[in-house]
PDB file of C-alpha atoms in Angstrom:
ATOM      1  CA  UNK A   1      33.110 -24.648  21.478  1.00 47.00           C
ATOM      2  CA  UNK A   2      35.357 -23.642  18.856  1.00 45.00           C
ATOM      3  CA  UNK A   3      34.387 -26.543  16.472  1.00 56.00           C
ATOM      4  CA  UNK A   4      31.292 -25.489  17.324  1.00 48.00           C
ATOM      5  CA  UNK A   5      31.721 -21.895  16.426  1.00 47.00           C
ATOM      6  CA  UNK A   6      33.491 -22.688  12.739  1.00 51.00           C
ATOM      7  CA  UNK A   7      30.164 -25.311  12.335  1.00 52.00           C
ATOM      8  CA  UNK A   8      27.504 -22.454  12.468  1.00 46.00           C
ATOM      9  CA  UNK A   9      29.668 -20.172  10.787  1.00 44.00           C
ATOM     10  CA  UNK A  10      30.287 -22.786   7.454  1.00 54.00           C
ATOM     11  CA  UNK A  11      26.571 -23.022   7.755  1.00 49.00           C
ATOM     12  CA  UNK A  12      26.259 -20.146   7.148  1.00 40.00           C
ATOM     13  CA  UNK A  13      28.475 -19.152   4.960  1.00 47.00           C
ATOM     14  CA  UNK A  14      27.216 -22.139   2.679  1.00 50.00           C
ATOM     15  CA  UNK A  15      23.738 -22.589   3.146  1.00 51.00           C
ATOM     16  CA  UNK A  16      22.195 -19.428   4.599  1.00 44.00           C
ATOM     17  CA  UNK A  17      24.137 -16.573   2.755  1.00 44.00           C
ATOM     18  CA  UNK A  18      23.673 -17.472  -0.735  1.00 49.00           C
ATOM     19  CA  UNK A  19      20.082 -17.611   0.100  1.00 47.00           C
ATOM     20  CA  UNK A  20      19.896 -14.412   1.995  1.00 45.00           C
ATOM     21  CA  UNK A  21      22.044 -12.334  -0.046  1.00 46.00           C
ATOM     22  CA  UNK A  22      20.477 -12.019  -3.662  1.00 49.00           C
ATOM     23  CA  UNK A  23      16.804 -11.252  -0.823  1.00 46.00           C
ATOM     24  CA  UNK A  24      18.479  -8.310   0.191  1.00 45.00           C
ATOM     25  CA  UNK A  25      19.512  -7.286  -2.986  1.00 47.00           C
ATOM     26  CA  UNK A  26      15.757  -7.849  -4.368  1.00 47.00           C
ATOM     27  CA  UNK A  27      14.238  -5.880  -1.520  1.00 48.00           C
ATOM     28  CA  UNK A  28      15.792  -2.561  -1.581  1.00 53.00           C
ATOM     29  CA  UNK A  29      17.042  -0.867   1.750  1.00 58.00           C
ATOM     30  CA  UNK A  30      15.001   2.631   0.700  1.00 59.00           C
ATOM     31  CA  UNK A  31      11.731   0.789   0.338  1.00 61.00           C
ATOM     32  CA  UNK A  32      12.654  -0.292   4.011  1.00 64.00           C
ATOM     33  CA  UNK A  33      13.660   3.486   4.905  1.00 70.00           C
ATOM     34  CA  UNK A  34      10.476   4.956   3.303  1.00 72.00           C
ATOM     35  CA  UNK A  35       8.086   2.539   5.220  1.00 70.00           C
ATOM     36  CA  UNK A  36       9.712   4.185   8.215  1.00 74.00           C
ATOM     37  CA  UNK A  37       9.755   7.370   7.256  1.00 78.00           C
ATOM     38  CA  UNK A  38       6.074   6.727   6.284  1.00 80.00           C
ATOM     39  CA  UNK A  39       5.225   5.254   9.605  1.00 78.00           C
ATOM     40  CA  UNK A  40       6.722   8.130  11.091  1.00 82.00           C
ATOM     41  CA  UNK A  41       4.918  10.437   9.374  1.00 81.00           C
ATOM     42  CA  UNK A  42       1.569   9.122  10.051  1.00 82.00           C
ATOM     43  CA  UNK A  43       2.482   8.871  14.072  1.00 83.00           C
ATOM     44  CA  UNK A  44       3.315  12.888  13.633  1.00 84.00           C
ATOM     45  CA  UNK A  45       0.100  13.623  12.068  1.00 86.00           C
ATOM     46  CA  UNK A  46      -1.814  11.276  14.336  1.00 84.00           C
ATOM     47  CA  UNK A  47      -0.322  13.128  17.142  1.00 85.00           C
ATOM     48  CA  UNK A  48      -0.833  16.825  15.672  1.00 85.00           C
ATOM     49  CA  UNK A  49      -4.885  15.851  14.988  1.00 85.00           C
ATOM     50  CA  UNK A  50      -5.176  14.713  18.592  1.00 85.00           C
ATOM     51  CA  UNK A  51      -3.861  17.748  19.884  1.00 82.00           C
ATOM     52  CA  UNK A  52      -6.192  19.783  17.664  1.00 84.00           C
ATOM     53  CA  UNK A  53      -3.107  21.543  16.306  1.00 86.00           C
ATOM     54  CA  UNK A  54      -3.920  21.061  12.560  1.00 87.00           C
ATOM     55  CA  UNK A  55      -7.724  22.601  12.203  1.00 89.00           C
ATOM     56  CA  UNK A  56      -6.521  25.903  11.440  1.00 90.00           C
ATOM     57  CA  UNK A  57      -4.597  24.158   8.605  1.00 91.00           C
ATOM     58  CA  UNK A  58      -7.178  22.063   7.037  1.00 92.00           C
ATOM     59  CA  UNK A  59     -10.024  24.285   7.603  1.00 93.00           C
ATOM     60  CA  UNK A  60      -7.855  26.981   5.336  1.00 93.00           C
ATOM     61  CA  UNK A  61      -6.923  24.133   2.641  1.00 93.00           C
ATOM     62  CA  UNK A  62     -10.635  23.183   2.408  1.00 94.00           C
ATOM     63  CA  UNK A  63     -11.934  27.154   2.205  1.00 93.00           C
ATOM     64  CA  UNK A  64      -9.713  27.888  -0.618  1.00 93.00           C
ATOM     65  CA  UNK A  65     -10.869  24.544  -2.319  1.00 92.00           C
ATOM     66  CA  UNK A  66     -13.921  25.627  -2.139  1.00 91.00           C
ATOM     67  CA  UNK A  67     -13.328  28.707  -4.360  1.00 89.00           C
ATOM     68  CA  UNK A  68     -12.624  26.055  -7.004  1.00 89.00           C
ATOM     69  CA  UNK A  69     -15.939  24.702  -7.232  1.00 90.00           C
ATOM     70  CA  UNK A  70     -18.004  24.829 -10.260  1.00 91.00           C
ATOM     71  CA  UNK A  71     -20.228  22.234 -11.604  1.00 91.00           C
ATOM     72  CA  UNK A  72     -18.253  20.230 -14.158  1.00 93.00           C
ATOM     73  CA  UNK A  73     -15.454  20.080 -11.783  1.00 93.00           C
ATOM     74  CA  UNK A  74     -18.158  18.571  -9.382  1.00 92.00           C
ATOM     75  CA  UNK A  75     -19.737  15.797 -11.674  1.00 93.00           C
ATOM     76  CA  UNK A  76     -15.238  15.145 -12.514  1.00 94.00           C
ATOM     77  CA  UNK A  77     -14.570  14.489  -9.125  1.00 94.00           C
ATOM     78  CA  UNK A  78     -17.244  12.517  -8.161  1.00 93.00           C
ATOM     79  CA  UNK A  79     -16.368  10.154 -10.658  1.00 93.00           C
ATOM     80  CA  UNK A  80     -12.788  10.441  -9.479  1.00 94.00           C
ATOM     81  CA  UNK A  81     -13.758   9.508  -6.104  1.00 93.00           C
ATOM     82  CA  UNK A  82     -15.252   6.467  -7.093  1.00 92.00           C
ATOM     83  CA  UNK A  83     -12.269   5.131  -8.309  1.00 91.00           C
ATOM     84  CA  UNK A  84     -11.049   5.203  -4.345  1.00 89.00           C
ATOM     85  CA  UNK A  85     -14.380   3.485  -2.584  1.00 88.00           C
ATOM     86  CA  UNK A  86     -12.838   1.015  -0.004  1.00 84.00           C
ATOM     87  CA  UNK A  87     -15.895  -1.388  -0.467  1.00 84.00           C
ATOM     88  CA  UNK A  88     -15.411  -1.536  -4.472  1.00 84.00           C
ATOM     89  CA  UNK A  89     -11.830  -1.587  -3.966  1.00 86.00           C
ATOM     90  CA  UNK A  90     -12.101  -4.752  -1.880  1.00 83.00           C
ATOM     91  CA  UNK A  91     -14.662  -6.516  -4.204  1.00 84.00           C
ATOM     92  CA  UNK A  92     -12.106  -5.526  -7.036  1.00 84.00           C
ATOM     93  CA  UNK A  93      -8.931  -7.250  -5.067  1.00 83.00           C
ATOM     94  CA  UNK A  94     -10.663 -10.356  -4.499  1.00 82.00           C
ATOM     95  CA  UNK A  95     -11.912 -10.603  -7.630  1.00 84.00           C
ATOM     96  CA  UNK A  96      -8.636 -10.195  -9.457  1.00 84.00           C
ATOM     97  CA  UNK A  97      -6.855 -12.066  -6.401  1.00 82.00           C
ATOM     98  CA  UNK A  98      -9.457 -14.567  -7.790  1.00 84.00           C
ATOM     99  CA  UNK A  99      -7.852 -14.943 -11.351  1.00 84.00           C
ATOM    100  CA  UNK A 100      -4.907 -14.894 -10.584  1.00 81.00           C
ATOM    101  CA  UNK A 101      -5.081 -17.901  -7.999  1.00 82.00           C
ATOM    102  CA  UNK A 102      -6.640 -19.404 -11.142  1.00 84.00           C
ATOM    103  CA  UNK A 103      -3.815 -18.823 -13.161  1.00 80.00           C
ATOM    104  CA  UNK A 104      -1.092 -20.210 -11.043  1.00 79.00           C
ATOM    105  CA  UNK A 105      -0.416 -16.891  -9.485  1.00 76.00           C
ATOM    106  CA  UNK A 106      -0.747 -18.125  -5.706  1.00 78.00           C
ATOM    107  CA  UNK A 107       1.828 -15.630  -3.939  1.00 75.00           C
ATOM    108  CA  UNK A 108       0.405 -12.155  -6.117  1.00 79.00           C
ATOM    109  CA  UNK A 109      -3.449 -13.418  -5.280  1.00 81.00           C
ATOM    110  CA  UNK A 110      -3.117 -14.582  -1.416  1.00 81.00           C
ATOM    111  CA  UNK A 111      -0.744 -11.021  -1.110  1.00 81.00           C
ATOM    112  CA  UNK A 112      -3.896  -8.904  -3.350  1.00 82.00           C
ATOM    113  CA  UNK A 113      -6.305 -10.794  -1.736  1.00 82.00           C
ATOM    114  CA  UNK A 114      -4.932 -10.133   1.757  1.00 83.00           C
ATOM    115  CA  UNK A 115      -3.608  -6.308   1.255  1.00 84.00           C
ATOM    116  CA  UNK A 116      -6.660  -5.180   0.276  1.00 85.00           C
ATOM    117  CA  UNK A 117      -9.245  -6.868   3.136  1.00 84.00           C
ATOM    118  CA  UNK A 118      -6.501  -5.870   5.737  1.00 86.00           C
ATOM    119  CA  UNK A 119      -6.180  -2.242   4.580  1.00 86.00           C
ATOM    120  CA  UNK A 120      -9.712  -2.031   5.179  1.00 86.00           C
ATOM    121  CA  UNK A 121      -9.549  -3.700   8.579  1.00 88.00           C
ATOM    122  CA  UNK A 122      -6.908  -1.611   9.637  1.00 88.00           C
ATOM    123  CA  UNK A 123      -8.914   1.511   7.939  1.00 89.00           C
ATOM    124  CA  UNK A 124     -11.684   0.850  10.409  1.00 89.00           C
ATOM    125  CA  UNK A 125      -9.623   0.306  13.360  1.00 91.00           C
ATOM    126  CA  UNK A 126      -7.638   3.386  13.082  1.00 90.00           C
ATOM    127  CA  UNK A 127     -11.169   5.720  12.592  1.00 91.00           C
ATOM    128  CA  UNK A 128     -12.597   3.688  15.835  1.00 90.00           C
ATOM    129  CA  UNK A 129      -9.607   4.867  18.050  1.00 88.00           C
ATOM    130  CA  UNK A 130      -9.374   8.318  16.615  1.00 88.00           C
ATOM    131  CA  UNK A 131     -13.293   8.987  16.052  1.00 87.00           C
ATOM    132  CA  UNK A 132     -12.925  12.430  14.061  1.00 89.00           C
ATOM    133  CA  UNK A 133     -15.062  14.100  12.880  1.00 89.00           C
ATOM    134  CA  UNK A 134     -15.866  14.297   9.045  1.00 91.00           C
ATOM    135  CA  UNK A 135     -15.663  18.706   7.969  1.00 90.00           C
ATOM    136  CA  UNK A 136     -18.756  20.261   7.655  1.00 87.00           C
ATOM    137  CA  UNK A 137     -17.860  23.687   6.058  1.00 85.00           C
ATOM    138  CA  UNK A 138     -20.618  23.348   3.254  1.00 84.00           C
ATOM    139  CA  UNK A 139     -23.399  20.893   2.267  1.00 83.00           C
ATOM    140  CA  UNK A 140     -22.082  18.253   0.951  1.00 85.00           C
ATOM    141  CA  UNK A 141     -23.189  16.484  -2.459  1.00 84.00           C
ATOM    142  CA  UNK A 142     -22.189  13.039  -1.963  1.00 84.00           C
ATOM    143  CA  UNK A 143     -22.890  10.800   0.893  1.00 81.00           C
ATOM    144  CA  UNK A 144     -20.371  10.049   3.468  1.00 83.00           C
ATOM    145  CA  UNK A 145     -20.529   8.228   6.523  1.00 81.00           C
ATOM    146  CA  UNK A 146     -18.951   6.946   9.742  1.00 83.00           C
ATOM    147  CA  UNK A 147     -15.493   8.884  10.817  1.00 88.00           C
ATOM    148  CA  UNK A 148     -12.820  11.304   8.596  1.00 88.00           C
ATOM    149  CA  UNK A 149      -9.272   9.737  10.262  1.00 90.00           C
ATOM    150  CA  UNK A 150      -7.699   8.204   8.021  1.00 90.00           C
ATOM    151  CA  UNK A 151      -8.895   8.764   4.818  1.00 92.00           C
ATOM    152  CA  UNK A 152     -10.122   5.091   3.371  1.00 90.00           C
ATOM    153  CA  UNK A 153      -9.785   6.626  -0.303  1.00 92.00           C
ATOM    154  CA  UNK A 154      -6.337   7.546  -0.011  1.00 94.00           C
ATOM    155  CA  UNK A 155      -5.359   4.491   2.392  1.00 93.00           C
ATOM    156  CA  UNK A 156      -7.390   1.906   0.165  1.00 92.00           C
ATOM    157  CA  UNK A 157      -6.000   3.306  -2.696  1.00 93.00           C
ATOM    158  CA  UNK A 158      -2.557   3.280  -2.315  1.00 94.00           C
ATOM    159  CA  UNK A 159      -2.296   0.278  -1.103  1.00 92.00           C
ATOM    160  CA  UNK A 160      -4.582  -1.730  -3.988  1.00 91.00           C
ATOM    161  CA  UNK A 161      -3.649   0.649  -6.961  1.00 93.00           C
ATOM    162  CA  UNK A 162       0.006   0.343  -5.624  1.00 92.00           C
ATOM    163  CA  UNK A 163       0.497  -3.136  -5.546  1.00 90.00           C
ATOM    164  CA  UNK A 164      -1.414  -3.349  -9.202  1.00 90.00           C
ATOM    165  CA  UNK A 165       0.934  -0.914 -10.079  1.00 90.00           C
ATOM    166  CA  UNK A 166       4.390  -3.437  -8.583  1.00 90.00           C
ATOM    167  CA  UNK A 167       2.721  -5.947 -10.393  1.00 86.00           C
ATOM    168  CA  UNK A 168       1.776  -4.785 -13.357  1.00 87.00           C
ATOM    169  CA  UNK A 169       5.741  -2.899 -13.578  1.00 87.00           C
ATOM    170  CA  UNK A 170       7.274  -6.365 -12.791  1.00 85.00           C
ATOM    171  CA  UNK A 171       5.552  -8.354 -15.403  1.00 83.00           C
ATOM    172  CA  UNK A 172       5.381  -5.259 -17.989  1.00 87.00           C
ATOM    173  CA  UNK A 173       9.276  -3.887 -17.564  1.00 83.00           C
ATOM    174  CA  UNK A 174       9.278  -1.870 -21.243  1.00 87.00           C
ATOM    175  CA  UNK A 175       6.378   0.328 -19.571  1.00 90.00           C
ATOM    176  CA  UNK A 176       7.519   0.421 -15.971  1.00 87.00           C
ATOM    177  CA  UNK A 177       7.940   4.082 -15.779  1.00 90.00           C
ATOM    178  CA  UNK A 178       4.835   5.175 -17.151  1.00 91.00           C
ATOM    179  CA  UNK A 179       3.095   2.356 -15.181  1.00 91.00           C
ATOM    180  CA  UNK A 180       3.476   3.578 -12.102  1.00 91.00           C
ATOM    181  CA  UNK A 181       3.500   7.531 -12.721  1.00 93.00           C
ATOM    182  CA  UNK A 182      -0.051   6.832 -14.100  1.00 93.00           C
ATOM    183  CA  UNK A 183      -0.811   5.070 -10.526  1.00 94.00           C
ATOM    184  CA  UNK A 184       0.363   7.614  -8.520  1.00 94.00           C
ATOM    185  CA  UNK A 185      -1.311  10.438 -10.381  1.00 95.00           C
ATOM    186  CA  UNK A 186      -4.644   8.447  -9.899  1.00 95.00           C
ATOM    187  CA  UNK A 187      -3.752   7.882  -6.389  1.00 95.00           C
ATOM    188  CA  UNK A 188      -3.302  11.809  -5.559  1.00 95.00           C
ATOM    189  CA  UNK A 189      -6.337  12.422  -7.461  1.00 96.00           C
ATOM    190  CA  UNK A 190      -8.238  10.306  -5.640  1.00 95.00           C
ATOM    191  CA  UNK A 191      -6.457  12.176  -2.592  1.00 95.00           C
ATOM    192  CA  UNK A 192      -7.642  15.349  -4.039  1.00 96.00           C
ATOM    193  CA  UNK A 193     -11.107  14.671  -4.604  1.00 95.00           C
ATOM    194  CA  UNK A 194     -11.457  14.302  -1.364  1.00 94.00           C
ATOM    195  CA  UNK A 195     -10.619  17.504  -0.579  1.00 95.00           C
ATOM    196  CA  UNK A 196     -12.754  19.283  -3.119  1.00 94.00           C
ATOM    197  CA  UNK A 197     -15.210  17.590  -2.023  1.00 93.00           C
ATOM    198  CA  UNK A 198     -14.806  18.426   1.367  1.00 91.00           C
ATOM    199  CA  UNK A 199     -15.683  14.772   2.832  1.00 92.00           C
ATOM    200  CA  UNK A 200     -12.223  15.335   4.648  1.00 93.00           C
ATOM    201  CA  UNK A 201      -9.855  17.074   5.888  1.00 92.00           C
ATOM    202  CA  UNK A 202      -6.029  17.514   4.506  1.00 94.00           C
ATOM    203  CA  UNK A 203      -4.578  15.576   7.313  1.00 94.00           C
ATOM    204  CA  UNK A 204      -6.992  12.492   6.811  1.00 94.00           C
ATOM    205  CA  UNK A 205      -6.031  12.406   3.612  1.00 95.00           C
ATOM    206  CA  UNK A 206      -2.154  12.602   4.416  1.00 94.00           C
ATOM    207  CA  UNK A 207      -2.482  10.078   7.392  1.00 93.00           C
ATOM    208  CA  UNK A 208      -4.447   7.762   4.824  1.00 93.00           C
ATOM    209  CA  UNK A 209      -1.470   7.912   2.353  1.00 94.00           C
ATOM    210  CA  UNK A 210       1.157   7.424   5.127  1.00 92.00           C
ATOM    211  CA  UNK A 211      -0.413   4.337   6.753  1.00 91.00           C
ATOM    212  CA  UNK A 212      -1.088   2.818   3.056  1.00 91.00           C
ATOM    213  CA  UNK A 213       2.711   3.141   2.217  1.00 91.00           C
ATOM    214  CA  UNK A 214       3.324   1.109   5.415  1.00 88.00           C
ATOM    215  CA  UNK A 215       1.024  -1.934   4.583  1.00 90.00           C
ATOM    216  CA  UNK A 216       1.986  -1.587   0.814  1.00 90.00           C
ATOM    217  CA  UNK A 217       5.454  -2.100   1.745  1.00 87.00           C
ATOM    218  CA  UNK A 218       5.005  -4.885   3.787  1.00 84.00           C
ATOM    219  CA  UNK A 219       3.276  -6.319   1.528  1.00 84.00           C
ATOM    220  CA  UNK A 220       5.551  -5.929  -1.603  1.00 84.00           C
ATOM    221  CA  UNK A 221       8.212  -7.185   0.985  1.00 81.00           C
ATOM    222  CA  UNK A 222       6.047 -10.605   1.296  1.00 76.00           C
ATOM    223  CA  UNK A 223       5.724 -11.284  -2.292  1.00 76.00           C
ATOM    224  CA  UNK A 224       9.297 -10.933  -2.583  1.00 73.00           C
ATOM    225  CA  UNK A 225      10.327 -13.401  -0.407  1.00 71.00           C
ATOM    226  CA  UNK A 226       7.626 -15.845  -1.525  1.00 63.00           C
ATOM    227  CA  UNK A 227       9.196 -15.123  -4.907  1.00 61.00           C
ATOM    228  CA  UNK A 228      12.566 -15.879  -3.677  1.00 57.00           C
ATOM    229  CA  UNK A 229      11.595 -19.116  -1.998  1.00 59.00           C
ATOM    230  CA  UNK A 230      10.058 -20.503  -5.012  1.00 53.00           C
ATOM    231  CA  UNK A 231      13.178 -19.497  -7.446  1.00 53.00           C
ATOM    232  CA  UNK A 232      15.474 -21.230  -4.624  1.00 53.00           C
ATOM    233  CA  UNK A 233      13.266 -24.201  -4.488  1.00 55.00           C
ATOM    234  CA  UNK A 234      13.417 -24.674  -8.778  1.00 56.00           C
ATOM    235  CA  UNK A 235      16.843 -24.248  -8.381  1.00 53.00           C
ATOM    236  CA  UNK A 236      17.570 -27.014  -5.524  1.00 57.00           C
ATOM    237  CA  UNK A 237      15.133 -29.291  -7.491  1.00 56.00           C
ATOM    238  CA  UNK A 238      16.697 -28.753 -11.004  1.00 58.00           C
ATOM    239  CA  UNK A 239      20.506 -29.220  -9.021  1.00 60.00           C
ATOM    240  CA  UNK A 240      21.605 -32.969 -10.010  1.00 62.00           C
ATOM    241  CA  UNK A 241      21.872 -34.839  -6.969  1.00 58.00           C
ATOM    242  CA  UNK A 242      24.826 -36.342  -6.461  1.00 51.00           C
ATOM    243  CA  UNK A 243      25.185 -39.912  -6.075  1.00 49.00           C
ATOM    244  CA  UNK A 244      27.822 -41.858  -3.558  1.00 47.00           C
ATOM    245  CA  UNK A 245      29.845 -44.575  -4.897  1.00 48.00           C
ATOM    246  CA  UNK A 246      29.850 -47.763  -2.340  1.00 44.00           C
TER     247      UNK A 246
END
């Protein structure tokens, strides 16, 4: 048992560590803490809207949004909100998951491809089981259907503009910063026009972000270790083999 014991733990110490140890280097233990903190969040919220303990909180957000409106701000966020529809979103993905399967790029397309058509999935699971209903504080001027929880702008968005975003700041390091502060502004205005709007209500659009983080972390998390495979398997084939001497 002992032999046994010192076996497993050479293994390991050979084989399976120097493998496992530059992963969990590469994927950072706060991108692991802020997918739970994320997924946290959105059970809170999902909790508070079934309870009906958050209308008097949207409903003010929303009224004093409304004080905002004017008609150039209108015809801005419109086009804002665009930017965010789940269907274009989803066309865009595959598309561009598309090229870059051409290119070479198989573990950044399958992981586009895939974030994007299961964000959506998801999307329209979570608004079957919570069926809410869209606010209706003032005529609306764009068209909106089916149900408000979670927002599909702010889900789809974060999780497709985010992993653009990862991608772009990993192949584009100079310009990492300003990479991703320009996706996340785009990704709360999308949030935002939303609001103005008034297609739906301040918790949708929270609970939209929250579950978005989750799946964009998960995914970032798979193209890691796909990445990490494929540098270990270059490695081992570029290692000289060693030959035995009869």
């Amino acid at each position: 048992m002992q032999d046994l014991s010192a076996q497993i733990i050479r293994a390991w110490r050979d084989r399976v560590g120097p493998k496992l140890l530059p992963l969990l280097s590469t994927v950072r233990l706060g991108g692991l803490v802020l997918a739970g903190l994320a997924l946290w969040g959105f059970a809170e919220i999902a909790d508070e809207v079934l309870e009906k303990e958050t209308q008097a909180f949207d409903t003010t957000i929303l009224l004093s949004l409304r004080e905002l409106h004017n008609p150039l701000l209108d015809r801005l966020m419109i086009a804002i909100t665009f930017l965010g529809e789940p269907t274009e979103l989803t066309i865009m993905s595959l598309a561009l998951g598309a090229w870059l399967l051409w290119r070479g790029q198989r573990s950044e397309a399958t992981t586009l491809a895939i974030a994007a058509a299961g964000a959506a999935g998801l999307n329209v699971l979570l608004k079957d089981v919570f069926a809410r209903a869209r606010p209706a504080l003032w005529a609306r001027i764009v068209d909106v259907r089916y149900y408000s929880f979670p927002s599909g702008h702010a889900m789809l968005s974060v999780v497709v503009y985010g992993l653009l975003g990862y991608l772009l700041a990993t192949h584009f390091k100079r310009w990492r910063v300003g990479i991703l502060i320009s996706i996340a502004v785009l990704i709360a205005a999308i949030g935002f026009s939303r609001l103005y709007l008034g297609v739906h209500w301040p918790t949708d659009v929270l609970a939209g972000y929250a579950a978005g983080l989750v799946w964009l972390l998960t995914c970032i998390l798979s193209i890691e270790i796909w990445r990490h495979r494929g540098t270990m398997r270059t490695q081992e084939a570029a290692r000289p083999k060693s030959t035995s001497i009869k």
